[in-house]
Structure formats: structure tokens, C-alpha cells
Coordinates of N, CA and C in Angstrom, one line a residue:
Chain T
M1 N 23.1 4.5 7.0 CA 21.6 3.5 7.7 C 22.4 2.6 8.8
F2 N 21.6 2.1 9.6 CA 22.7 0.8 10.3 C 22.1 -0.9 9.5
E3 N 22.8 -1.0 8.6 CA 22.5 -2.3 7.8 C 22.0 -3.2 8.5
P4 N 22.5 -4.0 9.6 CA 22.1 -4.9 10.2 C 20.4 -4.8 10.7
L5 N 20.3 -3.7 11.2 CA 18.7 -3.5 11.3 C 18.0 -3.4 10.1
T6 N 18.4 -2.8 9.1 CA 17.3 -3.6 7.9 C 17.2 -4.9 7.7
W7 N 18.4 -5.8 8.0 CA 17.8 -7.0 7.6 C 17.1 -7.7 8.9
V8 N 17.4 -7.6 9.8 CA 16.7 -7.4 11.2 C 14.9 -7.8 10.6
L9 N 15.0 -6.0 10.4 CA 13.2 -5.9 10.1 C 12.8 -6.4 9.1
V10 N 13.3 -6.6 8.1 CA 13.1 -7.2 7.0 C 12.5 -8.7 7.1
G11 N 13.8 -9.4 8.0 CA 13.3 -10.6 8.6 C 12.4 -11.1 9.3
L12 N 11.7 -10.2 10.4 CA 10.7 -10.3 11.4 C 9.5 -9.6 10.7
S13 N 10.0 -8.6 10.0 CA 8.3 -8.3 9.1 C 8.2 -9.8 8.3
L14 N 8.9 -10.5 7.4 CA 8.6 -11.5 6.5 C 8.1 -12.7 7.8
A15 N 8.4 -13.3 8.7 CA 8.1 -14.0 9.8 C 6.7 -13.5 10.2
A16 N 6.5 -12.4 10.7 CA 5.1 -11.7 10.9 C 4.0 -12.3 9.8
M17 N 3.9 -11.9 8.7 CA 3.6 -12.2 7.7 C 2.9 -13.5 7.4
V18 N 4.1 -14.2 7.8 CA 3.9 -15.5 7.5 C 3.2 -16.3 8.4
Y19 N 3.2 -15.8 10.0 CA 2.5 -16.0 10.9 C 0.8 -15.3 10.8
A20 N 0.7 -14.4 10.3 CA -0.3 -14.1 9.9 C -1.2 -14.9 8.9
I21 N -0.2 -15.4 7.9 CA -0.9 -16.3 6.4 C -1.3 -17.5 7.3
V22 N -0.7 -17.8 8.4 CA -0.8 -18.9 9.1 C -2.2 -19.1 10.0
L23 N -2.4 -17.9 10.7 CA -3.6 -17.8 11.6 C -4.6 -17.3 10.2
A24 N -4.5 -16.8 9.3 CA -5.7 -16.9 8.2 C -5.9 -18.6 7.7
A25 N -5.1 -19.1 7.3 CA -5.5 -20.0 6.8 C -6.1 -21.5 8.0
L26 N -5.8 -21.0 9.3 CA -6.6 -21.7 10.2 C -7.5 -21.2 10.5
N27 N -8.1 -20.0 10.2 CA -9.4 -19.3 10.4 C -9.5 -19.0 11.7
K28 N -8.2 -18.7 11.8 CA -8.0 -17.5 13.5 C -7.8 -16.3 13.2
R29 N -8.3 -15.2 14.1 CA -7.9 -13.8 14.8 C -6.9 -13.6 14.4
I30 N -6.3 -12.1 14.7 CA -4.6 -11.8 15.1 C -4.9 -11.6 16.4
N31 N -3.6 -12.5 17.5 CA -3.5 -12.5 18.7 C -2.6 -11.6 19.1
W32 N -2.3 -11.8 20.9 CA -1.5 -11.0 20.9 C 0.3 -11.4 20.9
T33 N 0.9 -12.5 20.5 CA 1.7 -13.0 19.8 C 2.2 -12.2 18.6
L34 N 1.6 -12.4 17.3 CA 1.6 -11.1 16.5 C 1.6 -9.9 16.8
L35 N 0.7 -9.4 17.7 CA 0.8 -8.0 18.0 C 2.1 -7.4 18.4
A36 N 2.3 -8.6 19.2 CA 3.6 -8.3 20.4 C 5.1 -8.0 19.2
V37 N 5.4 -9.1 18.4 CA 6.0 -9.0 17.3 C 5.8 -8.0 16.4
L38 N 4.9 -7.6 16.1 CA 4.6 -6.1 15.0 C 4.9 -4.6 16.5
G39 N 5.0 -4.8 17.6 CA 5.2 -4.1 18.4 C 6.9 -4.2 18.6
V40 N 7.5 -4.9 18.5 CA 9.3 -4.8 18.4 C 9.5 -4.0 16.8
I41 N 8.6 -5.2 16.0 CA 8.8 -4.1 14.6 C 8.8 -3.0 14.8
E42 N 8.0 -2.2 15.0 CA 7.6 -1.0 15.1 C 8.6 0.1 15.8
V43 N 9.3 -0.6 17.0 CA 10.3 0.0 18.2 C 11.5 -0.3 16.9
G44 N 11.8 -1.2 16.1 CA 13.4 -0.7 15.0 C 12.9 -0.2 14.3
L45 N 11.6 -0.1 13.4 CA 11.3 0.9 12.8 C 12.0 2.7 13.4
L46 N 11.3 2.7 14.4 CA 11.7 4.1 15.0 C 12.9 4.0 15.0
A47 N 14.1 3.3 15.5 CA 15.0 3.3 15.6 C 15.8 4.0 14.1
Q48 N 15.1 2.8 13.2 CA 15.8 3.2 12.0 C 15.6 4.3 11.9
L49 N 14.7 5.0 11.9 CA 14.2 6.9 11.5 C 15.1 7.4 12.2
V50 N 15.8 7.3 13.2 CA 16.6 8.3 14.2 C 18.1 8.0 13.7
I51 N 18.1 6.5 13.4 CA 19.4 6.3 13.3 C 19.6 7.2 11.6
G52 N 18.5 6.9 10.8 CA 18.5 7.3 9.4 C 19.2 8.6 9.2
I53 N 18.2 9.2 10.2 CA 18.4 11.0 10.0 C 19.4 11.3 10.7
V54 N 20.3 11.0 11.7 CA 21.4 10.9 12.2 C 22.5 11.1 11.2
Q55 N 22.8 10.0 10.5 CA 23.6 9.5 9.5 C 23.3 10.4 8.2
L56 N 22.0 10.9 7.9 CA 21.8 11.3 6.7 C 22.0 12.9 7.2
A57 N 22.5 13.1 8.0 CA 22.6 14.7 8.5 C 24.6 15.0 8.4
G58 N 24.9 13.4 8.6 CA 26.6 13.4 8.7 C 26.9 13.1 7.7
T59 N 26.5 12.6 6.5 CA 26.9 12.1 5.4 C 27.3 13.0 4.2
S60 N 28.6 12.9 3.4 CA 28.6 14.0 2.3 C 28.2 13.1 0.8
R61 N 27.6 11.9 0.6 CA 27.2 11.3 -0.3 C 25.9 11.6 -0.6
D62 N 25.4 11.3 -2.0 CA 24.6 11.8 -2.4 C 23.1 11.2 -2.7
V63 N 22.8 11.4 -1.3 CA 21.6 10.2 -1.2 C 19.9 11.5 -0.9
S64 N 18.9 11.1 -1.9 CA 18.1 11.6 -2.3 C 16.8 11.8 -0.7
S65 N 17.7 13.0 0.1 CA 16.9 12.9 1.9 C 15.4 12.9 1.5
P66 N 14.6 13.7 0.6 CA 12.9 13.7 0.9 C 12.4 12.5 0.7
F67 N 12.9 11.7 -0.1 CA 12.9 10.3 -0.6 C 12.9 9.4 0.8
F68 N 14.4 9.5 0.8 CA 14.8 8.8 2.6 C 14.1 9.1 3.4
I69 N 13.6 10.3 3.7 CA 12.8 10.8 5.2 C 11.2 10.2 4.9
G70 N 11.1 10.7 3.7 CA 9.5 10.0 3.7 C 9.7 8.4 3.5
Y71 N 10.3 7.8 3.2 CA 10.0 6.6 3.4 C 10.4 5.7 5.1
L72 N 11.1 6.3 5.3 CA 11.5 6.3 7.5 C 10.6 6.9 7.8
I73 N 9.6 8.0 7.6 CA 8.6 8.2 8.5 C 6.8 7.7 7.8
G74 N 6.9 7.1 6.7 CA 5.9 6.3 6.5 C 6.1 4.8 6.7
S75 N 6.7 4.3 7.4 CA 7.0 3.3 7.3 C 6.4 3.2 8.9
L76 N 6.1 4.0 9.7 CA 6.1 3.8 11.1 C 4.7 3.9 10.8
I77 N 3.8 4.4 9.9 CA 2.3 4.2 10.2 C 1.9 3.5 9.5
I78 N 2.4 2.2 8.8 CA 1.8 0.9 8.3 C 1.3 -0.2 9.3
L79 N 2.0 -0.5 10.2 CA 1.5 -1.7 11.1 C 0.5 -1.1 12.1
P80 N 0.5 0.1 12.4 CA -0.5 0.2 13.7 C -2.0 0.5 12.8
I81 N -1.8 1.2 11.7 CA -3.2 1.2 10.9 C -3.5 0.0 10.5
G82 N -2.7 -0.9 10.0 CA -2.6 -2.6 9.5 C -3.4 -2.9 10.9
A83 N -2.8 -3.4 11.9 CA -3.8 -3.4 13.1 C -4.8 -3.5 13.4
L84 N -5.0 -1.9 13.9 CA -6.5 -1.9 14.0 C -7.6 -2.0 13.0
W85 N -7.0 -2.2 11.4 CA -7.5 -2.0 10.2 C -8.2 -4.2 10.6
A86 N -7.2 -4.4 11.3 CA -7.5 -6.3 11.2 C -8.4 -6.3 12.5
L87 N -7.7 -5.8 13.9 CA -8.9 -5.9 14.9 C -10.5 -6.1 14.7
A88 N -10.5 -4.9 13.7 CA -11.6 -4.2 13.6 C -12.9 -5.4 12.9
E89 N -11.9 -6.6 12.5 CA -12.4 -7.6 11.6 C -12.5 -8.6 12.2
S90 N -14.2 -9.4 12.3 CA -14.3 -10.8 13.1 C -13.8 -12.2 12.2
S91 N -13.5 -11.9 11.0 CA -13.4 -13.3 10.4 C -11.6 -13.6 10.1
R92 N -11.4 -14.1 9.6 CA -9.9 -14.9 9.4 C -9.5 -13.8 8.2
W93 N -9.9 -13.0 7.3 CA -9.2 -11.7 6.5 C -9.3 -10.8 7.2
G94 N -9.2 -10.2 8.8 CA -8.3 -9.3 9.2 C -6.9 -9.7 9.5
A95 N -6.2 -11.4 9.5 CA -5.3 -11.5 9.7 C -5.0 -11.6 8.2
G96 N -5.6 -11.9 7.0 CA -4.6 -11.8 6.0 C -4.3 -10.2 5.4
A97 N -5.3 -9.3 5.7 CA -5.4 -8.2 5.8 C -4.0 -7.3 6.3
L98 N -3.5 -8.0 7.4 CA -2.2 -7.8 8.3 C -0.9 -8.0 7.8
A99 N -1.4 -9.3 7.1 CA 0.0 -9.9 6.1 C 0.0 -9.0 5.4
V100 N -0.8 -8.3 4.6 CA -0.4 -7.6 3.6 C 0.5 -6.0 4.0
A101 N 0.0 -5.7 5.2 CA 0.6 -4.7 6.0 C 2.1 -4.9 6.3
C102 N 2.5 -6.5 6.8 CA 3.8 -6.9 6.9 C 4.6 -6.9 5.9
L103 N 4.1 -6.9 4.5 CA 4.8 -7.3 3.4 C 4.9 -6.0 3.0
V104 N 4.6 -5.2 3.8 CA 4.9 -3.6 2.9 C 6.7 -3.2 3.9
I105 N 6.5 -3.7 4.8 CA 7.6 -3.5 5.6 C 9.2 -3.8 4.7
P106 N 9.0 -5.3 4.5 CA 10.1 -5.3 3.5 C 10.3 -4.6 2.3
V107 N 9.4 -4.6 2.0 CA 9.5 -3.3 0.5 C 10.2 -2.1 0.9
V108 N 9.6 -1.4 1.7 CA 10.0 0.0 1.9 C 11.4 -0.1 3.0
E109 N 11.6 -1.1 3.6 CA 13.3 -1.4 3.9 C 14.4 -1.4 2.7
L110 N 13.8 -2.3 1.7 CA 14.7 -2.4 0.5 C 14.5 -1.2 -0.4
R111 N 13.4 -0.2 -0.1 CA 13.7 0.6 -1.4 C 14.2 1.9 -0.5
L112 N 14.7 1.9 1.3 CA 15.4 2.7 2.0 C 17.2 2.7 1.4
Y113 N 17.3 1.2 1.7 CA 18.7 0.7 1.3 C 19.1 0.6 0.1
E114 N 18.3 0.8 -0.7 CA 18.4 1.3 -2.4 C 18.6 2.9 -2.5
I115 N 17.9 4.0 -1.9 CA 18.0 4.6 -1.7 C 19.4 5.5 -1.3
W116 N 20.0 4.8 0.1 CA 20.7 5.0 0.8 C 22.3 4.7 -0.1
T117 N 21.9 3.2 -0.9 CA 23.4 3.2 -1.5 C 23.6 3.5 -2.7
A118 N 22.4 4.3 -3.0 CA 22.3 4.5 -4.4 C 23.6 5.7 -4.9
Chain N
M1 N -25.9 -14.9 14.0 CA -25.0 -13.5 13.2 C -24.6 -14.4 11.5
T2 N -25.4 -14.0 10.9 CA -25.0 -14.2 9.5 C -23.6 -13.7 9.0
D3 N -22.7 -14.4 8.0 CA -21.5 -14.2 7.6 C -22.0 -13.0 6.5
P4 N -21.5 -11.9 6.8 CA -21.6 -10.8 6.1 C -21.4 -10.7 4.4
V5 N -20.5 -11.9 4.1 CA -20.0 -11.7 2.9 C -21.7 -12.7 2.1
E6 N -22.3 -13.4 2.4 CA -23.2 -14.2 2.3 C -24.2 -13.2 1.6
T7 N -24.4 -12.4 2.5 CA -25.7 -11.2 2.9 C -26.1 -10.5 1.5
Q8 N -27.0 -10.1 1.1 CA -27.0 -9.7 -0.1 C -27.6 -8.3 0.5
H9 N -27.4 -7.4 -0.5 CA -27.8 -6.0 -0.6 C -27.6 -5.8 0.8
D10 N -26.4 -5.6 1.4 CA -25.8 -5.1 2.4 C -24.2 -4.8 2.2
P11 N -24.7 -3.3 2.0 CA -23.2 -2.3 1.3 C -22.5 -2.6 2.6
E12 N -22.6 -2.8 3.4 CA -21.2 -3.3 4.9 C -20.6 -4.8 4.1
A13 N -20.5 -5.2 3.5 CA -20.5 -6.5 3.3 C -18.9 -6.2 2.5
T14 N -19.0 -4.8 1.5 CA -18.0 -4.3 0.8 C -16.5 -4.0 1.7
R15 N -16.4 -3.9 3.3 CA -15.6 -4.3 3.7 C -15.0 -4.8 4.6
H16 N -15.7 -6.2 4.6 CA -15.1 -7.5 5.1 C -15.2 -8.6 4.7
G17 N -14.9 -9.5 5.0 CA -14.4 -10.6 4.7 C -12.6 -10.4 3.5
P18 N -12.7 -11.2 2.1 CA -11.7 -10.6 1.4 C -11.7 -8.9 1.3
G19 N -12.8 -8.2 1.0 CA -12.7 -7.1 1.2 C -11.6 -6.2 1.9
R20 N -11.6 -7.4 3.3 CA -10.6 -6.3 4.0 C -9.2 -6.7 3.6
I21 N -8.7 -7.5 2.7 CA -7.6 -7.4 1.9 C -7.6 -6.4 1.0
L22 N -8.9 -6.4 0.3 CA -8.5 -5.7 -1.3 C -8.1 -4.3 -0.2
I23 N -9.3 -3.6 0.5 CA -9.0 -2.4 0.9 C -7.7 -2.5 1.4
A24 N -7.3 -2.9 2.1 CA -5.8 -3.0 2.7 C -4.7 -3.3 1.7
V25 N -4.7 -3.1 0.7 CA -4.0 -3.2 -0.6 C -4.0 -1.7 -1.1
Y26 N -5.6 -1.3 -1.5 CA -5.9 0.0 -2.1 C -5.0 1.2 -0.8
G27 N -5.5 0.9 0.5 CA -4.4 1.8 1.2 C -2.7 1.8 1.4
V28 N -2.4 1.0 1.0 CA -0.8 0.3 0.9 C -0.6 1.8 -0.6
F29 N -1.4 1.5 -1.1 CA -1.3 2.2 -2.8 C -1.5 3.5 -2.5
A30 N -2.8 3.9 -1.8 CA -3.3 5.5 -1.5 C -2.0 6.1 -1.0
L31 N -1.1 5.4 0.0 CA -0.2 6.1 1.0 C 1.2 5.9 0.0
A32 N 1.3 5.1 -0.3 CA 2.6 5.5 -1.2 C 2.9 6.0 -2.5
A33 N 1.4 5.8 -3.4 CA 1.2 7.0 -4.6 C 0.9 9.1 -4.0
T34 N 0.4 8.9 -2.8 CA 0.1 9.8 -2.1 C 1.5 10.7 -1.7
A35 N 2.6 9.8 -1.3 CA 3.8 10.1 -0.6 C 4.8 10.7 -2.3
R36 N 4.8 9.4 -3.0 CA 5.5 9.9 -4.2 C 5.1 10.7 -4.6
A37 N 3.7 11.0 -5.0 CA 3.7 13.0 -6.0 C 4.4 13.9 -5.2
G38 N 3.8 13.4 -3.8 CA 4.0 15.1 -3.2 C 5.1 15.5 -3.1
V39 N 6.3 14.2 -2.9 CA 8.0 14.4 -2.9 C 8.3 15.1 -4.3
Q40 N 7.5 14.4 -5.3 CA 7.5 14.5 -6.6 C 7.9 15.7 -7.1
I41 N 6.3 16.8 -6.7 CA 5.7 18.0 -7.1 C 6.4 18.7 -5.9
A42 N 6.7 18.5 -4.5 CA 7.6 19.4 -3.8 C 8.8 19.4 -4.4
T43 N 9.6 18.7 -5.1 CA 11.0 18.8 -5.5 C 11.5 19.3 -6.8
K44 N 10.8 18.4 -7.6 CA 11.3 18.4 -9.1 C 10.0 18.4 -10.1
F45 N 8.9 19.5 -9.5 CA 8.3 19.3 -10.7 C 8.8 20.2 -11.5
S46 N 9.2 20.6 -12.2 CA 9.7 21.2 -13.5 C 10.5 20.1 -14.2
E47 N 10.8 18.8 -14.0 CA 11.7 17.8 -14.6 C 10.3 16.9 -15.6
A48 N 9.6 16.5 -14.6 CA 8.8 16.0 -15.7 C 6.9 16.4 -14.8
P49 N 6.5 17.3 -15.8 CA 5.3 18.2 -15.0 C 3.8 17.3 -15.1
I50 N 4.3 16.6 -16.7 CA 2.9 16.0 -16.8 C 2.5 14.6 -16.0
A51 N 3.8 13.8 -16.0 CA 4.0 12.6 -15.0 C 3.7 12.8 -13.9
Y52 N 3.9 13.9 -13.0 CA 3.8 14.2 -11.7 C 2.4 14.4 -11.5
V53 N 2.2 15.1 -12.6 CA 0.7 15.5 -12.1 C -0.6 14.2 -12.5
L54 N -0.1 13.1 -13.3 CA -0.7 12.0 -13.3 C -0.4 11.3 -11.8
S55 N 0.6 11.6 -11.6 CA 1.3 11.1 -9.9 C 0.0 11.4 -9.2
A56 N -0.3 12.8 -9.3 CA -1.1 13.4 -8.1 C -2.6 12.9 -8.2
V57 N -2.8 12.9 -9.7 CA -4.3 12.3 -9.9 C -4.4 10.8 -9.5
A58 N -3.2 10.1 -9.6 CA -3.5 8.3 -9.1 C -3.7 8.4 -7.5
A59 N -2.8 9.3 -7.1 CA -2.7 9.7 -5.9 C -4.3 9.5 -5.3
I60 N -5.1 10.8 -6.0 CA -6.7 11.1 -5.3 C -7.3 10.0 -5.4
I61 N -7.4 9.4 -6.8 CA -8.3 7.9 -7.0 C -7.6 7.0 -6.4
Y62 N -6.6 6.6 -5.8 CA -6.2 5.6 -4.6 C -7.1 6.0 -3.2
C63 N -6.5 7.1 -2.8 CA -7.4 7.4 -1.8 C -9.1 7.4 -1.5
A64 N -9.4 8.1 -2.9 CA -11.1 8.3 -3.3 C -11.8 6.6 -2.9
A65 N -10.5 5.8 -3.6 CA -11.1 4.5 -3.7 C -11.2 3.7 -2.1
T66 N -10.0 3.7 -1.7 CA -9.6 3.2 -0.5 C -11.1 3.6 1.1
F67 N -10.9 4.8 0.8 CA -12.0 5.3 1.7 C -13.6 5.1 1.3
A68 N -13.6 4.9 0.2 CA -15.4 4.7 -0.1 C -15.4 3.1 0.0
L69 N -14.3 2.3 -0.2 CA -14.7 1.0 0.0 C -14.8 0.4 1.4
A70 N -13.8 1.4 2.4 CA -13.8 1.2 3.6 C -15.0 1.7 4.6
K71 N -15.3 2.6 3.8 CA -16.7 3.1 4.4 C -18.4 2.4 4.4
A72 N -18.4 1.8 3.0 CA -19.2 0.8 2.9 C -20.5 1.3 2.7
T73 N -20.7 2.1 2.6 CA -22.3 2.6 2.7 C -22.8 2.3 1.0
K74 N -24.3 3.0 0.8 CA -24.9 2.5 -0.2 C -24.2 3.9 -1.4
V75 N -24.2 5.0 -1.2 CA -23.3 6.0 -1.6 C -21.7 6.0 -1.6
S76 N -21.2 5.6 -1.1 CA -19.8 5.5 -1.0 C -19.3 4.4 -2.0
R77 N -20.0 3.4 -2.2 CA -19.8 2.0 -3.0 C -20.2 2.7 -4.1
R78 N -21.0 3.5 -4.7 CA -20.9 4.4 -6.0 C -20.1 5.3 -6.4
V79 N -19.2 5.6 -5.0 CA -17.8 6.5 -5.1 C -16.8 5.8 -5.6
A80 N -16.8 4.7 -4.9 CA -15.9 3.6 -5.3 C -15.8 3.0 -6.4
T81 N -16.9 2.7 -7.0 CA -17.5 2.1 -8.3 C -16.5 2.8 -9.5
A82 N -17.1 4.2 -9.4 CA -16.6 5.3 -10.4 C -15.1 5.5 -10.0
A83 N -15.0 5.7 -8.9 CA -13.3 6.0 -8.6 C -12.2 4.8 -9.4
I84 N -12.8 3.4 -8.7 CA -12.1 2.3 -9.4 C -12.1 2.6 -10.9
A85 N -13.4 2.4 -11.5 CA -13.5 2.4 -13.2 C -12.5 3.7 -14.0
V86 N -12.5 4.8 -12.9 CA -11.0 5.9 -13.5 C -9.9 5.2 -13.4
E87 N -9.8 4.6 -12.4 CA -8.6 4.0 -12.0 C -8.2 3.2 -13.4
L88 N -9.1 2.0 -13.3 CA -8.9 1.1 -14.7 C -8.3 1.8 -15.6
I89 N -9.3 3.1 -16.7 CA -9.2 3.7 -17.4 C -7.5 4.1 -17.6
G90 N -7.5 4.5 -16.1 CA -6.1 5.5 -16.3 C -4.7 4.7 -16.4
V91 N -5.1 3.5 -15.6 CA -4.1 2.7 -16.0 C -3.9 1.8 -17.1
L92 N -5.1 1.6 -17.6 CA -4.9 1.2 -19.2 C -4.6 2.5 -20.2
A93 N -4.7 3.5 -19.7 CA -4.3 4.6 -20.7 C -3.0 5.2 -20.7
I94 N -2.6 5.0 -19.7 CA -1.0 5.9 -19.2 C -0.6 4.4 -19.5
G95 N -0.5 3.4 -19.2 CA 0.1 2.3 -19.5 C 0.7 2.2 -21.1
A96 N -0.9 2.2 -22.0 CA -0.2 2.2 -23.2 C 0.2 3.3 -23.9
F97 N 0.2 4.5 -23.3 CA 0.6 5.8 -23.6 C 2.1 5.7 -23.4
S98 N 2.2 4.9 -22.3 CA 4.1 5.2 -21.8 C 4.9 4.1 -22.6
Y99 N 3.9 3.1 -23.4 CA 5.1 2.7 -24.3 C 4.9 3.3 -25.6
A100 N 4.1 4.0 -25.8 CA 3.7 4.0 -27.3 C 4.6 5.5 -27.3
A101 N 4.8 6.7 -26.3 CA 5.3 7.9 -26.2 C 6.3 8.3 -25.0
P102 N 7.1 7.2 -25.1 CA 7.9 7.1 -23.8 C 8.5 8.5 -23.6
D103 N 9.0 9.2 -24.4 CA 9.8 10.3 -24.1 C 9.0 11.5 -23.7
D104 N 7.5 11.1 -23.3 CA 6.7 12.0 -22.5 C 6.7 11.6 -21.4
F105 N 7.0 10.8 -21.1 CA 7.5 10.0 -19.7 C 8.7 9.8 -19.0
P106 N 9.2 10.9 -18.7 CA 10.7 10.9 -18.7 C 10.9 10.3 -17.2
D107 N 10.0 10.5 -16.2 CA 10.0 9.4 -15.1 C 8.7 9.2 -14.5
A108 N 9.1 8.0 -14.2 CA 7.6 6.8 -13.6 C 6.6 7.8 -13.4
T109 N 5.4 7.1 -13.5 CA 4.1 7.3 -12.3 C 3.8 6.3 -12.3
V110 N 2.8 5.6 -11.3 CA 2.4 4.5 -10.3 C 2.0 3.6 -11.6
W111 N 1.8 4.4 -12.5 CA 0.7 3.7 -14.1 C 1.6 3.6 -15.0
S112 N 2.8 4.1 -15.1 CA 3.5 3.7 -16.3 C 3.7 2.3 -16.6
H113 N 3.7 2.0 -18.0 CA 4.2 0.6 -18.1 C 3.2 -0.6 -17.3
F114 N 1.9 -0.2 -17.3 CA 1.0 -0.8 -16.5 C 0.9 -1.2 -15.3
G115 N 2.0 -0.4 -14.4 CA 2.0 -0.8 -13.4 C 3.5 -1.5 -13.0
Q116 N 4.3 -1.9 -13.7 CA 5.3 -2.8 -14.1 C 6.6 -2.5 -12.6
G117 N 6.3 -1.0 -12.4 CA 7.5 -0.8 -11.3 C 7.2 -1.4 -9.8
Y118 N 5.5 -1.9 -9.8 CA 4.5 -1.7 -8.7 C 4.4 -3.8 -9.0
G119 N 5.2 -4.3 -9.6 CA 4.6 -5.6 -9.6 C 3.6 -5.9 -10.6
F120 N 3.3 -5.4 -11.5 CA 1.9 -4.8 -12.4 C 0.7 -4.6 -11.6
V121 N 1.2 -4.6 -9.6 CA -0.5 -4.6 -9.4 C -1.1 -3.8 -9.8
P122 N -1.2 -2.4 -10.1 CA -1.7 -1.0 -10.2 C -3.1 -1.8 -11.6
V123 N -2.2 -2.9 -12.4 CA -3.3 -3.5 -13.3 C -4.4 -4.2 -13.4
V124 N -3.7 -5.1 -12.4 CA -4.7 -6.1 -11.6 C -6.2 -5.6 -10.4
L125 N -5.8 -4.7 -9.6 CA -5.9 -4.1 -8.8 C -7.3 -3.7 -8.8
P126 N -7.5 -3.0 -9.8 CA -8.7 -2.3 -10.0 C -9.7 -3.4 -11.0
V127 N -9.4 -4.2 -11.3 CA -10.3 -5.6 -11.8 C -10.8 -6.1 -10.4
L128 N -9.8 -6.8 -10.0 CA -10.5 -7.0 -8.4 C -11.4 -6.3 -7.8
G129 N -11.1 -5.0 -8.1 CA -12.0 -4.1 -6.7 C -14.0 -4.2 -7.6
L130 N -13.6 -3.7 -9.2 CA -14.6 -3.8 -9.6 C -15.7 -5.1 -9.5
L131 N -15.0 -6.4 -9.8 CA -15.5 -7.5 -9.4 C -16.0 -8.1 -8.0
W132 N -15.1 -7.0 -6.4 CA -15.6 -7.5 -5.6 C -17.3 -6.3 -5.4
L133 N -17.0 -5.0 -6.3 CA -18.2 -4.6 -5.5 C -19.3 -5.0 -6.0
R134 N -18.9 -6.5 -7.6 CA -20.3 -6.6 -8.1 C -20.4 -7.6 -7.5
R135 N -19.4 -8.4 -6.4 CA -20.1 -9.7 -5.9 C -20.9 -8.9 -4.8
T136 N -20.4 -8.2 -4.1 CA -21.2 -7.8 -3.2 C -22.1 -6.6 -3.4
R137 N -22.8 -6.8 -4.2 CA -24.1 -5.8 -4.4 C -24.8 -6.2 -3.9

């Protein structure tokens, strides 16, 4: 797996989470800026999936492929569902719920890193 | 428009306000538990059948609780209450049992050691869930 991309995704997701928490604290709904950042993260996750599968096919090391591919695919559905869930809420709690979704991405990326380097 | 959180006897209130975050966390656990149980059962069921069946049961309960809380009707609130009550009993029982008889749990489930592997969120979540259902009654 492509390590720099992993850390970029972790950083961007944490930044998006902080921004979502700030929006919630200011009693605001999520906005296009946040959604655009999530879009960039989603593209990065997609790239991670492709790179991960290619590298998994090429490695001779003992990587747990069901879990590795499971996390790669699972990571793609978190933000879209989180964004839809947040958009359907008219209060600040929508942004709060999206912050939860943002926090999941770093956790998934760290798990992927653990599985890859195990 | 009235604030849904303050409205009494409105089942919809369950999925609004702080409930939005609660359901988001439930959704994460539903997804994580389902994926985990699926992979465990598909790839290495014979290694720890009891633990993996319990993983699957936990996954079903998380999914039921998530959808029932999100649907937020009178009936679905009852389903959510039942699912979350079972979840609380499950995490307490499996948590205690995994300390008492670690040999029966060669591989972790979501509920082993009161959800230690998940930052103890599994033991806090059902308590918050039941409190939230009570508050939005």
C-alpha cells in the first residue's frame, strides 16, 4: 500500500472532522466546503483501493487479504452515507454526525496499515 | 416549527438532534461488526466457532438497532429498545465471561472484555441508547 497517501487521508479526515465539529459548535449545517473536502478524501480512498489491490496481488508477504480488501471496500461507503445522513438533518447535529463518519476514516486507514505491515 | 427534540410523544424525535450522532455511531458498529463477522465466518470459522457466532449475533443486533432508531416510528422504537436491551445484556455477559473463561474466546468479538478493542464504546453505547430512547419517549 502507498504509505504517503495513507497519512494524507488520515490528516485530511481529521481536519474535516475538526471542521465538522466547529460547524456543529457554531450551530451551523454542513456546507459545500466540507462536502468538497470529503469528495477529495473519497477520491483518495478510491485510489487507495486500486493501489492496495494491485500491491496485494504483487506481494509475497503474508497479508490477510480478506480483511485488507474488506477494509479497503468498506472505507468507500462511510463518507457518502455519513454525508446523506447529515444533509437530512436540519440542526447542528447533522454536522456532529458527519464528524463521527470522518473519524472512522483514520481508524480504517490505521487498521489497513497494521494489516499491511503485520 | 417546533424543535423536534422538545416535542413530546413524537417518535420522529428519536432520529433528530443528538440522536443523529447516536445513530451514526450505531451505523459504524453495524457496518464494522457485520464485515468482521462475515470475514471471520467465511475464512476461519472452525478456529473459534463460538466467538464468531457471537460476532454474527452482535452484528445482527447492531443492524437492528441502527435501522430501528433511524426509522423512528412507534413500532421501530420498541424494536430498538429490545435490540439495545439485548445488546447491553450481551456486552455485559460476554464481557464478564471473556474475563472468566478466556480459553473459550481464542479470538476477539466486539463484546470481548467489555469492548476493550473498540475503546469500550460497545459498553457505553447501549446505555446511551436506552437513555436516549427514554428521553425521546
